Amino acid sequence: MSNGAYDDRGNKDASITNPKGTGTMTPAVGTGKEMQTRNAFLVGDSMTGGYGKSGPDILHDCTIAVDPGEIAVIVGPNGAGKSTAMKAVFGMLDLRQGSVRLDGEDITNLSPQDRVVKGMGFVPQTNNIFTSMTVEENLEMGAFIRKDDFSETIQQVYELFPILGDKRNQPAGELSGGQRQQVAVGRALMTQPKVLMLDEPTAGVSPIVMDELFDRIIEVSRTGIPILMVEQNARQALEIADKGYVLVQGRNAYSGTGKALLEDPEVRKSFLGG
């Protein structure tokens, strides 16, 4: 990564985003304490639920949020409910308690498709590109909800990810793992989202490619888009994070700035290898 110098993040080109105010958040019944979500673009508040109407609960009173201009990461051991929490925010499982709010609006009962229309960009961990289509066709597919001319947005994606511009006419299935992830992120950006959610974007890639992907994620954040990310590479993710959530068995175990969590002796001992 770029020598750890990430303090100058800020809104460099907000035209790829769709920010429309911040709204006012209030905590749902369950936590019994105030969560710092007043200016959050996105908050999953006091979420309890699991897969299926009668399935066991995987999340237990779990709250995660991301604010404007932030990178927020969700980390924890295997089976902690990290990806489940993100899927709950995206509407892929039923909540028995809690709420999800985006830009001040309660979207708890909306489908994932409707949440995309409202401003969510979601990149799943696997099966996140059309391998037989070219890079540019993948980006065009990402603009499926738009009725306007999106050619400028495609150029902005190429500016963020220059390698995609070079390979725009190449089938996406022929790209490396890191390049495929860039296609997936670029396609999500084509909707001009209010917030971008990434589920383990560095899974299965080499350390060098992981560093490159984190650099690209930082570049996306510089456009002004809040980013919520699930990541198994906890230490590296917290190094670029403004805010971190450590989940254990579907519950909030620790939360704070990325720097504070990296320096917390209990977090270091239990989740970061000492």
mmCIF file of C-alpha atoms in Angstrom, residues 107-234:
data_model
loop_
_atom_site.group_PDB
_atom_site.id
_atom_site.type_symbol
_atom_site.label_atom_id
_atom_site.label_comp_id
_atom_site.label_asym_id
_atom_site.label_seq_id
_atom_site.Cartn_x
_atom_site.Cartn_y
_atom_site.Cartn_z
ATOM 1 C CA ILE A 107 -35.700 0.803 4.283
ATOM 2 C CA THR A 108 -36.118 -2.249 6.527
ATOM 3 C CA ASN A 109 -38.959 -3.695 4.450
ATOM 4 C CA LEU A 110 -37.496 -3.015 1.008
ATOM 5 C CA SER A 111 -36.196 -5.767 -1.268
ATOM 6 C CA PRO A 112 -32.506 -5.789 -2.271
ATOM 7 C CA GLN A 113 -33.507 -4.551 -5.737
ATOM 8 C CA ASP A 114 -35.365 -1.604 -4.252
ATOM 9 C CA ARG A 115 -32.410 -0.838 -1.991
ATOM 10 C CA VAL A 116 -30.193 -0.561 -5.064
ATOM 11 C CA VAL A 117 -32.642 1.968 -6.504
ATOM 12 C CA LYS A 118 -32.487 3.883 -3.209
ATOM 13 C CA GLY A 119 -28.713 4.138 -3.448
ATOM 14 C CA MET A 120 -27.004 0.951 -2.245
ATOM 15 C CA GLY A 121 -24.148 -0.508 -4.232
ATOM 16 C CA PHE A 122 -23.365 -4.089 -3.172
ATOM 17 C CA VAL A 123 -20.465 -6.272 -4.326
ATOM 18 C CA PRO A 124 -20.807 -9.905 -3.176
ATOM 19 C CA GLN A 125 -17.753 -12.021 -2.425
ATOM 20 C CA THR A 126 -18.227 -14.488 -5.305
ATOM 21 C CA ASN A 127 -20.021 -14.681 -8.662
ATOM 22 C CA ASN A 128 -19.836 -10.907 -8.934
ATOM 23 C CA ILE A 129 -19.053 -10.484 -12.663
ATOM 24 C CA PHE A 130 -20.350 -11.787 -15.996
ATOM 25 C CA THR A 131 -17.340 -13.779 -17.167
ATOM 26 C CA SER A 132 -18.427 -14.149 -20.797
ATOM 27 C CA MET A 133 -19.040 -10.420 -21.242
ATOM 28 C CA THR A 134 -16.354 -7.830 -21.867
ATOM 29 C CA VAL A 135 -15.239 -5.434 -19.175
ATOM 30 C CA GLU A 136 -17.238 -2.611 -20.733
ATOM 31 C CA GLU A 137 -20.349 -4.771 -21.113
ATOM 32 C CA ASN A 138 -20.106 -5.592 -17.402
ATOM 33 C CA LEU A 139 -20.044 -1.884 -16.599
ATOM 34 C CA GLU A 140 -22.999 -1.242 -18.881
ATOM 35 C CA MET A 141 -24.940 -3.962 -17.056
ATOM 36 C CA GLY A 142 -24.271 -2.086 -13.832
ATOM 37 C CA ALA A 143 -26.210 0.892 -15.163
ATOM 38 C CA PHE A 144 -29.416 -1.104 -15.586
ATOM 39 C CA ILE A 145 -31.473 1.197 -13.353
ATOM 40 C CA ARG A 146 -30.367 4.388 -15.079
ATOM 41 C CA LYS A 147 -32.323 6.154 -17.811
ATOM 42 C CA ASP A 148 -29.741 8.849 -18.537
ATOM 43 C CA ASP A 149 -26.485 8.842 -20.494
ATOM 44 C CA PHE A 150 -23.972 6.943 -18.351
ATOM 45 C CA SER A 151 -20.955 7.215 -20.662
ATOM 46 C CA GLU A 152 -19.342 9.793 -18.369
ATOM 47 C CA THR A 153 -19.640 7.422 -15.411
ATOM 48 C CA ILE A 154 -17.894 4.682 -17.403
ATOM 49 C CA GLN A 155 -15.017 7.097 -18.039
ATOM 50 C CA GLN A 156 -14.873 7.911 -14.320
ATOM 51 C CA VAL A 157 -14.621 4.190 -13.554
ATOM 52 C CA TYR A 158 -11.758 3.895 -16.040
ATOM 53 C CA GLU A 159 -10.030 6.808 -14.324
ATOM 54 C CA LEU A 160 -10.376 5.055 -10.960
ATOM 55 C CA PHE A 161 -9.269 1.696 -12.408
ATOM 56 C CA PRO A 162 -6.975 2.419 -15.399
ATOM 57 C CA ILE A 163 -6.353 -1.284 -16.081
ATOM 58 C CA LEU A 164 -10.051 -1.696 -16.882
ATOM 59 C CA GLY A 165 -9.813 0.962 -19.564
ATOM 60 C CA ASP A 166 -6.904 -0.894 -21.090
ATOM 61 C CA LYS A 167 -8.878 -4.148 -21.092
ATOM 62 C CA ARG A 168 -12.342 -2.766 -21.842
ATOM 63 C CA ASN A 169 -12.891 -5.086 -24.827
ATOM 64 C CA GLN A 170 -11.501 -8.208 -23.141
ATOM 65 C CA PRO A 171 -13.832 -10.861 -21.650
ATOM 66 C CA ALA A 172 -13.937 -10.323 -17.905
ATOM 67 C CA GLY A 173 -13.396 -14.037 -17.326
ATOM 68 C CA GLU A 174 -9.877 -13.725 -18.730
ATOM 69 C CA LEU A 175 -8.793 -11.179 -16.112
ATOM 70 C CA SER A 176 -6.805 -11.837 -12.942
ATOM 71 C CA GLY A 177 -8.590 -12.145 -9.605
ATOM 72 C CA GLY A 178 -7.719 -8.608 -8.578
ATOM 73 C CA GLN A 179 -8.821 -7.190 -11.919
ATOM 74 C CA ARG A 180 -12.122 -9.060 -11.682
ATOM 75 C CA GLN A 181 -12.747 -7.441 -8.317
ATOM 76 C CA GLN A 182 -12.107 -4.054 -9.892
ATOM 77 C CA VAL A 183 -14.722 -4.876 -12.534
ATOM 78 C CA ALA A 184 -17.197 -5.837 -9.794
ATOM 79 C CA VAL A 185 -16.604 -2.605 -7.880
ATOM 80 C CA GLY A 186 -16.749 -0.568 -11.071
ATOM 81 C CA ARG A 187 -20.051 -2.132 -12.031
ATOM 82 C CA ALA A 188 -21.517 -1.237 -8.619
ATOM 83 C CA LEU A 189 -20.333 2.351 -9.101
ATOM 84 C CA MET A 190 -22.286 2.596 -12.348
ATOM 85 C CA THR A 191 -25.505 3.116 -10.382
ATOM 86 C CA GLN A 192 -23.973 6.253 -8.787
ATOM 87 C CA PRO A 193 -24.577 4.806 -5.321
ATOM 88 C CA LYS A 194 -24.930 6.720 -2.083
ATOM 89 C CA VAL A 195 -22.997 3.996 -0.267
ATOM 90 C CA LEU A 196 -20.816 1.092 -1.412
ATOM 91 C CA MET A 197 -20.785 -2.282 0.377
ATOM 92 C CA LEU A 198 -18.014 -4.804 -0.267
ATOM 93 C CA ASP A 199 -18.124 -8.396 0.998
ATOM 94 C CA GLU A 200 -14.526 -9.651 1.443
ATOM 95 C CA PRO A 201 -13.105 -7.944 -1.658
ATOM 96 C CA THR A 202 -9.600 -9.399 -1.101
ATOM 97 C CA ALA A 203 -10.657 -13.027 -0.550
ATOM 98 C CA GLY A 204 -8.377 -15.455 -2.365
ATOM 99 C CA VAL A 205 -5.890 -12.933 -3.756
ATOM 100 C CA SER A 206 -2.172 -12.609 -3.078
ATOM 101 C CA PRO A 207 -0.807 -10.070 -0.558
ATOM 102 C CA ILE A 208 0.448 -7.859 -3.378
ATOM 103 C CA VAL A 209 -2.955 -7.853 -5.078
ATOM 104 C CA MET A 210 -4.634 -7.271 -1.697
ATOM 105 C CA ASP A 211 -2.573 -4.118 -1.174
ATOM 106 C CA GLU A 212 -3.461 -2.926 -4.669
ATOM 107 C CA LEU A 213 -7.174 -3.520 -4.059
ATOM 108 C CA PHE A 214 -7.046 -1.618 -0.780
ATOM 109 C CA ASP A 215 -5.388 1.281 -2.628
ATOM 110 C CA ARG A 216 -8.210 1.223 -5.173
ATOM 111 C CA ILE A 217 -10.821 1.146 -2.390
ATOM 112 C CA ILE A 218 -9.198 4.228 -0.876
ATOM 113 C CA GLU A 219 -9.358 5.904 -4.278
ATOM 114 C CA VAL A 220 -13.091 5.164 -4.419
ATOM 115 C CA SER A 221 -13.555 6.659 -0.952
ATOM 116 C CA ARG A 222 -11.845 9.838 -2.130
ATOM 117 C CA THR A 223 -14.773 10.429 -4.486
ATOM 118 C CA GLY A 224 -16.953 10.907 -1.396
ATOM 119 C CA ILE A 225 -18.711 7.525 -1.308
ATOM 120 C CA PRO A 226 -19.054 5.975 2.176
ATOM 121 C CA ILE A 227 -17.734 2.403 2.101
ATOM 122 C CA LEU A 228 -18.848 -0.468 4.337
ATOM 123 C CA MET A 229 -16.601 -3.496 3.973
ATOM 124 C CA VAL A 230 -16.448 -7.017 5.392
ATOM 125 C CA GLU A 231 -12.862 -8.225 5.473
ATOM 126 C CA GLN A 232 -11.066 -11.345 6.713
ATOM 127 C CA ASN A 233 -7.671 -9.621 6.561
ATOM 128 C CA ALA A 234 -8.440 -7.709 9.733
#
